[in-house]
Short mmCIF file of C-alpha atoms in Angstrom, two decimals:
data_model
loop_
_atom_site.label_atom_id
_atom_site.label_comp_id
_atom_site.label_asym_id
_atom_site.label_seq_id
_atom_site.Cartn_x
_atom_site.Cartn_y
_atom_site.Cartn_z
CA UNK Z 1271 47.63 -12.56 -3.68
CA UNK Z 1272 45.17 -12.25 -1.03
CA UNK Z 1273 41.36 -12.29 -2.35
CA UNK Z 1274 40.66 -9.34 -0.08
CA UNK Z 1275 43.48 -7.34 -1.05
CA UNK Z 1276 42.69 -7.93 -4.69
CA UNK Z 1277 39.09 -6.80 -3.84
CA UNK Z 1278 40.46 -3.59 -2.36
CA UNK Z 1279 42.40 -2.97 -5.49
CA UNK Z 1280 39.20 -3.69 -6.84
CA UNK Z 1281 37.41 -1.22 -5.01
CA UNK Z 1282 40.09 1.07 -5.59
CA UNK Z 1283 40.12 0.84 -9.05
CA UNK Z 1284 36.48 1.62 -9.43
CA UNK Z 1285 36.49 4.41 -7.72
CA UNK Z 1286 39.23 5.59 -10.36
CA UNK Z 1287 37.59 4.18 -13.56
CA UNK Z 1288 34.26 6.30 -12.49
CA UNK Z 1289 35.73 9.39 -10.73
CA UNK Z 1290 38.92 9.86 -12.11
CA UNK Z 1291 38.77 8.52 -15.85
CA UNK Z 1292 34.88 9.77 -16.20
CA UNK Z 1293 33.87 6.20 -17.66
CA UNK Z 1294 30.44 5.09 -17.81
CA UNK Z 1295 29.22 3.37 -14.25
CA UNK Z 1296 28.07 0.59 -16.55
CA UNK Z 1297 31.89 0.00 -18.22
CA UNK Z 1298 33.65 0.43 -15.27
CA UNK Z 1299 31.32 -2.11 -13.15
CA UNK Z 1300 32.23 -4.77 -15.60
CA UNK Z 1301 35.78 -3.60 -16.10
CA UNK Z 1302 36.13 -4.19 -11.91
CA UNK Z 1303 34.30 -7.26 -12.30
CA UNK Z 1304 36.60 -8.61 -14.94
CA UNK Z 1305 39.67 -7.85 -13.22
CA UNK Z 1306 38.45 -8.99 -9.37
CA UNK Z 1307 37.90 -12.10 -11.21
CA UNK Z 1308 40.77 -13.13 -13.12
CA UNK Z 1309 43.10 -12.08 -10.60
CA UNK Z 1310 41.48 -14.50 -8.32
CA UNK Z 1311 42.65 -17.39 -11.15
CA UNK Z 1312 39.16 -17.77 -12.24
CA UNK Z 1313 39.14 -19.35 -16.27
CA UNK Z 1314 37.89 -16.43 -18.22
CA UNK Z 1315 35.08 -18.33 -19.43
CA UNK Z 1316 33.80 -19.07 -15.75
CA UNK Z 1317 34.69 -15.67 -15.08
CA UNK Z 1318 32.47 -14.26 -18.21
CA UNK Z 1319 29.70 -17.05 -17.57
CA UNK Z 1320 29.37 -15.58 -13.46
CA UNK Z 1321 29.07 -11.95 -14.75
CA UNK Z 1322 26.55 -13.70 -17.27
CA UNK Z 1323 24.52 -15.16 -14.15
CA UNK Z 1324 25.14 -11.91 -12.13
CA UNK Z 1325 23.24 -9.87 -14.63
CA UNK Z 1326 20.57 -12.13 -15.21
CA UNK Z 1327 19.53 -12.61 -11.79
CA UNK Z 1328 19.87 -9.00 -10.82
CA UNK Z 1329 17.53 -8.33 -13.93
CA UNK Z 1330 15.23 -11.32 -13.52
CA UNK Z 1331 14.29 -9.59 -9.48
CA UNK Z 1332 14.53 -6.00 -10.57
CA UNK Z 1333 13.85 -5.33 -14.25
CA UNK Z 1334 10.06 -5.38 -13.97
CA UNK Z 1335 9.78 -3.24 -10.68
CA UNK Z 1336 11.76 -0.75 -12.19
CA UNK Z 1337 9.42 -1.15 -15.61
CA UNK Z 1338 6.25 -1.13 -13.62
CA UNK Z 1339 7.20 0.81 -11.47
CA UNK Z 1340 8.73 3.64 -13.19
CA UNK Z 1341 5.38 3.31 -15.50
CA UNK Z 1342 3.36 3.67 -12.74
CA UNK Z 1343 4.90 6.92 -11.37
CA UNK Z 1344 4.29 8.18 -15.09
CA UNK Z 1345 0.91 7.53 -14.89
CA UNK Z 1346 0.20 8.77 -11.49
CA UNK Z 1347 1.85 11.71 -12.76
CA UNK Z 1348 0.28 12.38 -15.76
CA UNK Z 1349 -3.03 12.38 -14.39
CA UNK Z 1350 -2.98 14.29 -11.72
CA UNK Z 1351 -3.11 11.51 -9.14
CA UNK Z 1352 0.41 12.42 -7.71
CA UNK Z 1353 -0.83 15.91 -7.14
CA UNK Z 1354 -3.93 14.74 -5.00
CA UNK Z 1355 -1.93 13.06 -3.07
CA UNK Z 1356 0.41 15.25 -2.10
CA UNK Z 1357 -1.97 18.34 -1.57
CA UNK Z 1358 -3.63 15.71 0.92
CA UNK Z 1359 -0.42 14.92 2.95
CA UNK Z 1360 0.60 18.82 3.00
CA UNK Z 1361 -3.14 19.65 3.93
CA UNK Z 1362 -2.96 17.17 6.73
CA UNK Z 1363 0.68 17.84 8.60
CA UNK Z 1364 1.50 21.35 6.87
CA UNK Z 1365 3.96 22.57 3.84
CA UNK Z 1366 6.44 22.86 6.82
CA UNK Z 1367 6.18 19.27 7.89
CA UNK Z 1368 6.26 17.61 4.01
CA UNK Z 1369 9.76 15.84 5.53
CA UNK Z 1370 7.61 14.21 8.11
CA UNK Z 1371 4.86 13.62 5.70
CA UNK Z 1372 7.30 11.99 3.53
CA UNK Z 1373 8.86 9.59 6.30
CA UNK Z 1374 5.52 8.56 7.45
CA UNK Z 1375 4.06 7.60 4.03
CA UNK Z 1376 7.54 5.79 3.08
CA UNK Z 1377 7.27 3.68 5.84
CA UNK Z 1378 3.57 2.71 5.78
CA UNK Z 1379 4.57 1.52 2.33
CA UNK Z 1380 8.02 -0.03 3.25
CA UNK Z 1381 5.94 -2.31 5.68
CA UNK Z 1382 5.01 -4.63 2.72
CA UNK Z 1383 6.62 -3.65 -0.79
CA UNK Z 1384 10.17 -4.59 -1.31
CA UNK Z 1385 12.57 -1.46 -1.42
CA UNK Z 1386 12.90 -1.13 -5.45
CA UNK Z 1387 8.93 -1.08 -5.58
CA UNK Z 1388 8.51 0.80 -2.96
CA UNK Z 1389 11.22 3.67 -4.41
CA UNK Z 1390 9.86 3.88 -7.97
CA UNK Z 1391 6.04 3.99 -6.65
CA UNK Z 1392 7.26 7.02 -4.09
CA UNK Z 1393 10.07 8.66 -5.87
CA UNK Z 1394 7.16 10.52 -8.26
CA UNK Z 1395 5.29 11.87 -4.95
CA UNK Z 1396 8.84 13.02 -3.88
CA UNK Z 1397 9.54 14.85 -7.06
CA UNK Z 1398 5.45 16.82 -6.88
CA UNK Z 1399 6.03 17.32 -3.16
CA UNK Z 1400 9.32 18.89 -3.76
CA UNK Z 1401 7.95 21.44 -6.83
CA UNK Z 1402 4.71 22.51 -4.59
CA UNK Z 1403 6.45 22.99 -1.35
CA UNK Z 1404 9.56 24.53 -3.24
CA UNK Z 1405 12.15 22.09 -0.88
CA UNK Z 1406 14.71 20.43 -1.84
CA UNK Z 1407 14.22 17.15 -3.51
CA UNK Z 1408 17.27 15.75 -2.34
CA UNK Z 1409 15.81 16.62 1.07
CA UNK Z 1410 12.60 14.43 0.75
CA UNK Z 1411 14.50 11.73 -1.25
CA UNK Z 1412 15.93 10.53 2.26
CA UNK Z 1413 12.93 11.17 4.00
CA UNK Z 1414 11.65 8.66 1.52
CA UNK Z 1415 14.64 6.66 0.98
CA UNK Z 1416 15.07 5.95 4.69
CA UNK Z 1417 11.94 4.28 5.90
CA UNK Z 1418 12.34 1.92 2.62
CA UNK Z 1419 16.29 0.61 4.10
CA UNK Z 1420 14.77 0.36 7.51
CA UNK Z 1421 12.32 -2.23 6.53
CA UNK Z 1422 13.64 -4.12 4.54
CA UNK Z 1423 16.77 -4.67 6.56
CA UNK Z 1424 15.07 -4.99 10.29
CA UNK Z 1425 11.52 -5.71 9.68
CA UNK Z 1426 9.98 -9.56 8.16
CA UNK Z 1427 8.44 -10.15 5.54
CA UNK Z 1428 10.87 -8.95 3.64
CA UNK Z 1429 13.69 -11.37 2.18
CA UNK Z 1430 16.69 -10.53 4.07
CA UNK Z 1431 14.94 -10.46 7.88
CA UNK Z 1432 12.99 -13.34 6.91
CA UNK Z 1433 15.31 -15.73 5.77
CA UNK Z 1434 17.76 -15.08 8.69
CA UNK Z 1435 15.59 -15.26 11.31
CA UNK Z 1436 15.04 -18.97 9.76
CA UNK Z 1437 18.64 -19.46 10.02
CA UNK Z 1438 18.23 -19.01 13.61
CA UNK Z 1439 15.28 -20.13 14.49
CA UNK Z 1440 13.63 -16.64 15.75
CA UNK Z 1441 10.60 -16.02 16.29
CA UNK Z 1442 9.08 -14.12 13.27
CA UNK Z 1443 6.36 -12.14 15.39
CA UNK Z 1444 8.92 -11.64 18.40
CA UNK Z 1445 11.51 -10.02 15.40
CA UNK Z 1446 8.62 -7.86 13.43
CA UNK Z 1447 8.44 -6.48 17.59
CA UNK Z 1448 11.64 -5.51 18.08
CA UNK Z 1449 12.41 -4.42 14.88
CA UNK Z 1450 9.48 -1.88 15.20
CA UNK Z 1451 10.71 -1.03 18.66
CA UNK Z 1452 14.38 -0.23 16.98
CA UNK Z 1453 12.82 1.38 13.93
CA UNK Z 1454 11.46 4.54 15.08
CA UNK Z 1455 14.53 5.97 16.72
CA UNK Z 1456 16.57 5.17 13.43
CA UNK Z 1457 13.89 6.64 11.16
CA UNK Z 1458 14.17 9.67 13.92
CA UNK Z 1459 17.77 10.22 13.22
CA UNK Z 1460 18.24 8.96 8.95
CA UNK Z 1461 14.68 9.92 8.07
CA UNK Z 1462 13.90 13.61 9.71
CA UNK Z 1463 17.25 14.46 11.43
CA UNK Z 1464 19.56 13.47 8.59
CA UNK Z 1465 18.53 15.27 5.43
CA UNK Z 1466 18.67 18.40 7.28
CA UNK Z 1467 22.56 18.07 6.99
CA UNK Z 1468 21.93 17.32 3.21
CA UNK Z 1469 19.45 19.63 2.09
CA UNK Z 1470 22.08 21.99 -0.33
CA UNK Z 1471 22.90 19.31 -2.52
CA UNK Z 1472 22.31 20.20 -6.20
CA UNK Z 1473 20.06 17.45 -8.09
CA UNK Z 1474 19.92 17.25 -11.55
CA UNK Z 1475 17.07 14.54 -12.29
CA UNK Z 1476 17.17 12.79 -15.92
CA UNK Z 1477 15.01 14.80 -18.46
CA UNK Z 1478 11.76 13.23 -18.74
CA UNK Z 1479 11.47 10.82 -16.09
CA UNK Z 1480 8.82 12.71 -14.50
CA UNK Z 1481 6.91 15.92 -15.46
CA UNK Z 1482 4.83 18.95 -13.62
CA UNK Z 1483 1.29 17.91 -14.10
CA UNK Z 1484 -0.35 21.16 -16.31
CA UNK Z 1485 -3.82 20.23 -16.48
CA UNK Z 1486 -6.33 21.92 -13.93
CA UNK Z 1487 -7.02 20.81 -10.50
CA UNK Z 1488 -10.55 20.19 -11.31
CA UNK Z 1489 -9.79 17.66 -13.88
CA UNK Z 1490 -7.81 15.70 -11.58
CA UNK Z 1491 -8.77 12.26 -10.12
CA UNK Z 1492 -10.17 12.47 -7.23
CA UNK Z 1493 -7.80 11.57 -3.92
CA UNK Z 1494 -8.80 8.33 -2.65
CA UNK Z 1495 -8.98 6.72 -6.13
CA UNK Z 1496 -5.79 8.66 -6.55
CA UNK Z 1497 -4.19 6.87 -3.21
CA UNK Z 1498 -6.11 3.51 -3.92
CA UNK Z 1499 -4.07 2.94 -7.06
CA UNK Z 1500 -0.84 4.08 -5.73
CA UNK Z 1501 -1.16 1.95 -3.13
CA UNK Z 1502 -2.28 -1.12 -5.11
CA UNK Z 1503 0.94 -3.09 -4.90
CA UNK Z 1504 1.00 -2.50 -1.18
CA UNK Z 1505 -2.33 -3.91 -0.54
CA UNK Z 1506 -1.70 -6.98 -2.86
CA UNK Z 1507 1.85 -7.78 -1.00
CA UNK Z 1508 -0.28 -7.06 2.18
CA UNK Z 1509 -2.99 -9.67 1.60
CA UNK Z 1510 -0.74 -11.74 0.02
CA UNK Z 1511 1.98 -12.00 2.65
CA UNK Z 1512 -0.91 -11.99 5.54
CA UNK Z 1513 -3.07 -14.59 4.06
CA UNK Z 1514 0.36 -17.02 3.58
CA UNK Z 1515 1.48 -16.61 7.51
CA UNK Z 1516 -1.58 -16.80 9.08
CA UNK Z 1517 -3.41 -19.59 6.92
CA UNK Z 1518 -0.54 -21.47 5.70
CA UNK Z 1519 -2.44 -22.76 2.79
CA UNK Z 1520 -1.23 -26.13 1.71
CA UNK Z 1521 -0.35 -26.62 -2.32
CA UNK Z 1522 -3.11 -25.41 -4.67
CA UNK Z 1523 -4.53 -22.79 -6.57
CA UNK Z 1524 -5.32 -20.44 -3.73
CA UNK Z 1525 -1.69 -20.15 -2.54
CA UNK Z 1526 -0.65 -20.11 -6.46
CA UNK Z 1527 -2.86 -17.21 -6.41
CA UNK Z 1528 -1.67 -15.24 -3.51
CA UNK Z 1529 2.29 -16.39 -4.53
CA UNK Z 1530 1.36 -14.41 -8.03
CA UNK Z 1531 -0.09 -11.19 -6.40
CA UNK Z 1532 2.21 -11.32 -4.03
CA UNK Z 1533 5.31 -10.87 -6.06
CA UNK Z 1534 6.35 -6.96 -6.85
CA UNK Z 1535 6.37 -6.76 -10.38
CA UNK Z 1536 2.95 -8.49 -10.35
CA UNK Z 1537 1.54 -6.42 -7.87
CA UNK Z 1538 2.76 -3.38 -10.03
CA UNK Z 1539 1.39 -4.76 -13.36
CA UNK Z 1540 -1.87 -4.99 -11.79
CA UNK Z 1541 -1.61 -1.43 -10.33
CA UNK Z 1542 -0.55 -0.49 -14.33
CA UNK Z 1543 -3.43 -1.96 -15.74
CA UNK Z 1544 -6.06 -0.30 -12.92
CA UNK Z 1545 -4.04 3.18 -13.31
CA UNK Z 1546 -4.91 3.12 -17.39
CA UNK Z 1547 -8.48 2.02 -16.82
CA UNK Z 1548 -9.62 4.24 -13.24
CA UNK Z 1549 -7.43 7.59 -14.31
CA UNK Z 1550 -7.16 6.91 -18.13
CA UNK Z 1551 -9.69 5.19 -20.07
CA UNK Z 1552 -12.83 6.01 -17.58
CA UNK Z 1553 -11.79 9.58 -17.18
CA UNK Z 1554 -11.71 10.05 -20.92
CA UNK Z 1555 -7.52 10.63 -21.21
CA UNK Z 1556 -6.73 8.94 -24.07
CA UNK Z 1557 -4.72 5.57 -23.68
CA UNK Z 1558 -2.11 6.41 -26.28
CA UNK Z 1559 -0.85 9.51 -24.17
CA UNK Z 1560 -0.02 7.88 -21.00
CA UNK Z 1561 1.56 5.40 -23.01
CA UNK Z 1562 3.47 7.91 -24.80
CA UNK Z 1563 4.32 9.27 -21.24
CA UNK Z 1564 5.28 5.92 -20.11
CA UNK Z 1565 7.57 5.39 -22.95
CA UNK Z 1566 9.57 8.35 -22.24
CA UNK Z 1567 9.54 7.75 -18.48
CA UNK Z 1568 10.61 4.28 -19.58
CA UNK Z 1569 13.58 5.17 -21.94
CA UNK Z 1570 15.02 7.88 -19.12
CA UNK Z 1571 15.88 5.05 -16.69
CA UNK Z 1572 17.61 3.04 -19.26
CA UNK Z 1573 20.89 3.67 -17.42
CA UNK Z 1574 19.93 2.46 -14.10
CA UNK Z 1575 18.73 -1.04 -15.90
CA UNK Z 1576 22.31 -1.07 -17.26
CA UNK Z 1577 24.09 -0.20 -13.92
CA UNK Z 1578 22.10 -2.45 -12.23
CA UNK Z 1579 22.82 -5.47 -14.53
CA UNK Z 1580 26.51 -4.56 -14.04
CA UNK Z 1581 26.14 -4.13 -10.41
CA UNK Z 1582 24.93 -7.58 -10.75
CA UNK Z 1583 27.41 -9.00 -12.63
CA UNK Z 1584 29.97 -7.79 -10.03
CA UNK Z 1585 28.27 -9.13 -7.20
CA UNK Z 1586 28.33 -12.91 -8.85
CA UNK Z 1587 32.27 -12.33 -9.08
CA UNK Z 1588 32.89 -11.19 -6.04
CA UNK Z 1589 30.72 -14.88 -4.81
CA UNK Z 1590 31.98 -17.06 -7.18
CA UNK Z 1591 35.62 -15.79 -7.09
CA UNK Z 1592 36.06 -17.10 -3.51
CA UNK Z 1593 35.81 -13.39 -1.90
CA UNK Z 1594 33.24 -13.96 0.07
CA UNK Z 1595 34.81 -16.78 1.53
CA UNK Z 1596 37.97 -15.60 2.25
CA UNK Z 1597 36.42 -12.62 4.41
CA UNK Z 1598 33.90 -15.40 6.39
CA UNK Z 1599 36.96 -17.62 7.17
CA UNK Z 1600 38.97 -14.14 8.76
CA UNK Z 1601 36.01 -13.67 11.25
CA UNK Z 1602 35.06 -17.19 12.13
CA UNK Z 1603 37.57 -17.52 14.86
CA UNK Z 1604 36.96 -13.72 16.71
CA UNK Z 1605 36.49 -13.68 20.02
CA UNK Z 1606 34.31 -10.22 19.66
CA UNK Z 1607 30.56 -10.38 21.70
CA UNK Z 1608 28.28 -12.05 19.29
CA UNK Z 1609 25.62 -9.71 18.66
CA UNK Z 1610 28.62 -7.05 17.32
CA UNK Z 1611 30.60 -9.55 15.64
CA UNK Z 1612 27.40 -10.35 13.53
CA UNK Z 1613 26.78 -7.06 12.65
CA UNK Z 1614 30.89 -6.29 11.93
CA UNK Z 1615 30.99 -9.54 9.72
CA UNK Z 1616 27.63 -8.39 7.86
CA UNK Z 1617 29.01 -4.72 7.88
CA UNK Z 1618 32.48 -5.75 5.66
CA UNK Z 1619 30.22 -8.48 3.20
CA UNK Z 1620 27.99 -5.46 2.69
CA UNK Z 1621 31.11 -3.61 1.61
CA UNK Z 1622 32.25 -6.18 -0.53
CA UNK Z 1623 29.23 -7.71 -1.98
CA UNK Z 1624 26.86 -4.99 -2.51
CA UNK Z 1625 23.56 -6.99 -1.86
CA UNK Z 1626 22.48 -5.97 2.13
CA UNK Z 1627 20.33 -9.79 1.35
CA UNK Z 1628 23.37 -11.65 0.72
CA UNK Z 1629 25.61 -9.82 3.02
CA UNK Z 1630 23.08 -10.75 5.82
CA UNK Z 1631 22.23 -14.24 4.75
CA UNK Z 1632 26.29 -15.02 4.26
CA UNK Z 1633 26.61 -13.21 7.97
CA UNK Z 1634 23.79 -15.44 9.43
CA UNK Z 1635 25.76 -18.79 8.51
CA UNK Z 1636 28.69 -17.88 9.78
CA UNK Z 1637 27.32 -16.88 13.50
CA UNK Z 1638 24.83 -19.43 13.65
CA UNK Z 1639 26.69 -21.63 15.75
CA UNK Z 1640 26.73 -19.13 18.29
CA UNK Z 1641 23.63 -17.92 18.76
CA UNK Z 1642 23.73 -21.59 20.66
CA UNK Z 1643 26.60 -22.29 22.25
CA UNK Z 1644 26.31 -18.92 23.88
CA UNK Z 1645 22.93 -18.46 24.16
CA UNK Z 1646 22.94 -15.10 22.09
CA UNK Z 1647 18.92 -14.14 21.51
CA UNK Z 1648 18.34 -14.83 17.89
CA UNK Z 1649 15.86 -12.10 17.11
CA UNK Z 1650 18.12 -9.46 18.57
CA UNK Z 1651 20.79 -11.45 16.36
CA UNK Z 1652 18.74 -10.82 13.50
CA UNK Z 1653 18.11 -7.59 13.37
CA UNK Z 1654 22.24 -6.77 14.38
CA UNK Z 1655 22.96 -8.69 11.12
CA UNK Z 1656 20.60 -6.37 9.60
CA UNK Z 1657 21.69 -3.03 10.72
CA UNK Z 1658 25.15 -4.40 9.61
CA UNK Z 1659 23.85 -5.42 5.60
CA UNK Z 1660 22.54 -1.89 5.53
CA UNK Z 1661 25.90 -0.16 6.33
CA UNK Z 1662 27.80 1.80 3.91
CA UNK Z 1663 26.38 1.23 0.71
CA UNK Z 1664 28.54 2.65 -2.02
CA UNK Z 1665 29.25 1.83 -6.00
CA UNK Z 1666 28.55 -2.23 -5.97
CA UNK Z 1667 25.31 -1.65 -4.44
CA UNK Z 1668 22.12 -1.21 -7.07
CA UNK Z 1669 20.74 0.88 -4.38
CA UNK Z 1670 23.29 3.41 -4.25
CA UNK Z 1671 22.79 3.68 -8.58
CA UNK Z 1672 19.05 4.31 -8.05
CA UNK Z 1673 19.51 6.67 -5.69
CA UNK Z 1674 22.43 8.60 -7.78
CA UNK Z 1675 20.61 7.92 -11.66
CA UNK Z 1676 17.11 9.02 -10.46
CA UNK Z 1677 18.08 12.33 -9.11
CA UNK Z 1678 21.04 13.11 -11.25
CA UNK Z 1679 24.12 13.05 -8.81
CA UNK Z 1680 27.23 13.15 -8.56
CA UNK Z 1681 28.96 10.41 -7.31
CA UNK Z 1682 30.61 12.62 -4.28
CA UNK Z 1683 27.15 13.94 -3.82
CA UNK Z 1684 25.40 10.17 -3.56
CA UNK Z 1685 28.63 9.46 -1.32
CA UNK Z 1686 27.81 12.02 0.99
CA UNK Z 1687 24.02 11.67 1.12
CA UNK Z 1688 23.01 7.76 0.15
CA UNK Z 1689 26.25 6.36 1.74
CA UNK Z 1690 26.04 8.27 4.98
CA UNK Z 1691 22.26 7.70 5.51
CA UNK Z 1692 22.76 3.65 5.21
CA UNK Z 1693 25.70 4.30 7.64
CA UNK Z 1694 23.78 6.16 9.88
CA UNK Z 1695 20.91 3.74 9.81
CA UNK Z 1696 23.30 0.54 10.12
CA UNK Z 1697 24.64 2.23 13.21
CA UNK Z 1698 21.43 3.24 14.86
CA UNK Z 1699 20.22 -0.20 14.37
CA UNK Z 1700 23.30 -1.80 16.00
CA UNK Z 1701 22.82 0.55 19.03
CA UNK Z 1702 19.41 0.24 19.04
CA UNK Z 1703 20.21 -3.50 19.42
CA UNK Z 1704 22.83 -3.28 22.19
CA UNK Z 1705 20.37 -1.56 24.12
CA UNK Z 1706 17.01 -3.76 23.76
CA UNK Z 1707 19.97 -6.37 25.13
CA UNK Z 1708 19.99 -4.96 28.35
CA UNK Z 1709 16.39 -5.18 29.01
CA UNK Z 1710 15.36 -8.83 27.05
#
């Protein structure tokens, strides 16, 4: 049988595992897994030693943003620092305008930390935001959420943007430019026009994860030691990423240096260690309760680390079963315009797959050829294959589980709200591509 009608089936019988049987995400992940795999006449063992590579790699990228990270948000939390923060940003646009508030700060972040980092260092602002101003969290989640997709999938240096535009040979500065250009109507439309259709979904966040500060105002940190800390990994990935494209530093211990603070869960460690010392130790909050904090902050996102590694362990099926492959070799010979058949091709591996990095990087190879034969711009190409890895991000995406675990969805409700903003974002971006097309 046809490897993308068994991945339908596939799909299909996810969907039914989850929403009609009521299993676990994490059994029914690697119950699809299992089953997209040996129906594509993989040996069990390679089929069992894929999901084995699937989960570590997923966990080897992710496992300490989401530790860090989630300890982090704890901390800010706990001290007061969140609560600064966000009586700064409402003092500055307005209670009315915390949506806008939201967007803005998401994106200043989503310029330089990778989208996990950048959720679990934001998501506790989201949650204080949402209990002073009284609005709906789900409502500032994709204020938040937005800015994060829109950078990593349009805007260098982040992985996916990056690598492609090396596939093709675009200019890295030329594609940040664009990307901007494109980025603000999207963020327009998913980030502040959006989440007013979205607003009366019910959240019910895991107990624990993050708690109303109940000391006094007075005690709190003060808010630009408050914002420097929270915005530690950003200015490490910053640097880090600046210093590497501009200076190119050859081999050595500088650019071993700036490769270590560069990477996410580094930069987060480092922000861990500053948050215990500058709002813990030196404040006189004892160490022991933010650890105690942490741990229970820790322990409620134990399900996303196991959805995630089965999310993982999915995605290395779905590669090593030949499913990917079979979908590259039905577009190769299209005759569609270049620019849409890049972002169509990256569109269905994104449905597939899962991972918008792969989906793009898989898309890129195939369309390479013509970004020369046919003289297609290759930064516009770039960013079309990246509107496309964004689109419709449903239950083989880790995303679309961090979205649904940390505010306690349902999986209709993440449908209708995480799915449709990636949609609407992937379908911006395409049209904000078309159109830079007729001006470049």
């Amino acid at each position: 049988m046809s490897p993308i009608i068994l991945l339908i089936l596939g799909m299909a019988l996810l969907l039914l595992l989850i929403a009609g049987a009521r299993l676990n995400a994490f059994l029914a992940l690697f119950i699809t897994a299992l089953f997209i795999g040996l129906t594509n006449g993989m040996e069990p063992a390679a089929c069992i030693a894929a999901m084995s590579k699937g989960v570590g790699d997923i966990l080897g990228s992710v496992i300490a943003v989401l530790g860090f990270g989630v300890m982090l948000g704890s901390i800010l939390t706990e001290t007061g620092a969140t609560r600064q923060i966000s009586n700064r940003l409402l003092q500055a646009f307005g209670s009315r305008k915390s949506k806008l508030a939201v967007c803005i700060t998401s994106f200043s972040v989503g310029l330089a930390l990778f989208y996990n980092a950048g959720f679990v260092v934001l998501i506790p602002l989201v949650f204080t935001i949402a209990l002073d101003t009284k609005t709906s969290l789900i409502y500032l989640a994709i204020a938040m959420a937005a800015p994060l997709s829109v950078t990593h999938g349009f805007l260098p240096p982040h992985p996916g943007p990056t690598a492609i535009a090396s596939i093709f040979k675009a200019d890295i500065g030329l594609t940040l430019l664009y990307g901007l250009c494109i980025s603000v109507p999207v963020l327009l439309l998913a980030g502040l026009w959006f989440p007013e259709w979205v607003k009366r979904i019910t959240t019910k966040p895991p107990a624990g994860i993050f708690t109303q500060q109940t000391g006094e105002a007075a005690t709190a940190p003060g808010f630009g030691v408050s914002l420097f800390i929270a915005l530690v990994p950003v200015i490490l990935l910053a640097v880090s990423t600046l210093l590497l494209q501009v200076y190119k530093p050859s081999e050595g211990s500088l650019r071993q240096f700036l490769l270590f603070i560069g990477d996410p869960g580094m930069s987060l460690l480092v922000a861990v260690l500053l948050a215990i010392l500058f709002l813990g130790a030196f404040r006189g909050v004892k160490v022991s309760r933010l650890m105690e904090r942490s741990g229970n902050a820790v322990s409620a996102i134990a399900a996303i680390i196991l959805i995630t590694a089965a999310g993982g362990a999915l995605k290395q099926v779905l590669i090593e079963s030949g499913t990917a492959e079979a979908i590259t070799g039905y577009f190769k010979d299209s005759t569609l315009p270049p620019l849409l058949l890049g972002w169509m091709v990256a569109t269905v591996l994104r449905i597939a797959i899962g991972s918008a990095t792969v989906a793009g990087l898989t898309a890129a190879g195939i369309v390479q050829p013509l970004v020369v034969a046919m003289h297609v711009n290759p930064q516009l190409m770039v960013l079309s294959i990246g509107a496309g890895s964004l689109m419709c991000s449903h239950v083989n995406d880790t995303g679309f589980w961090m979205f649904k675990e940390y505010l306690g969805l349902s999986l209709k409700d993440t449908f209708k709200s995480w799915t449709l903003m990636e949609s609407v974002i992937g379908l911006a971006g395409l049209g904000g591509v078309l159109l830079l097309d007729l001006f470049i």
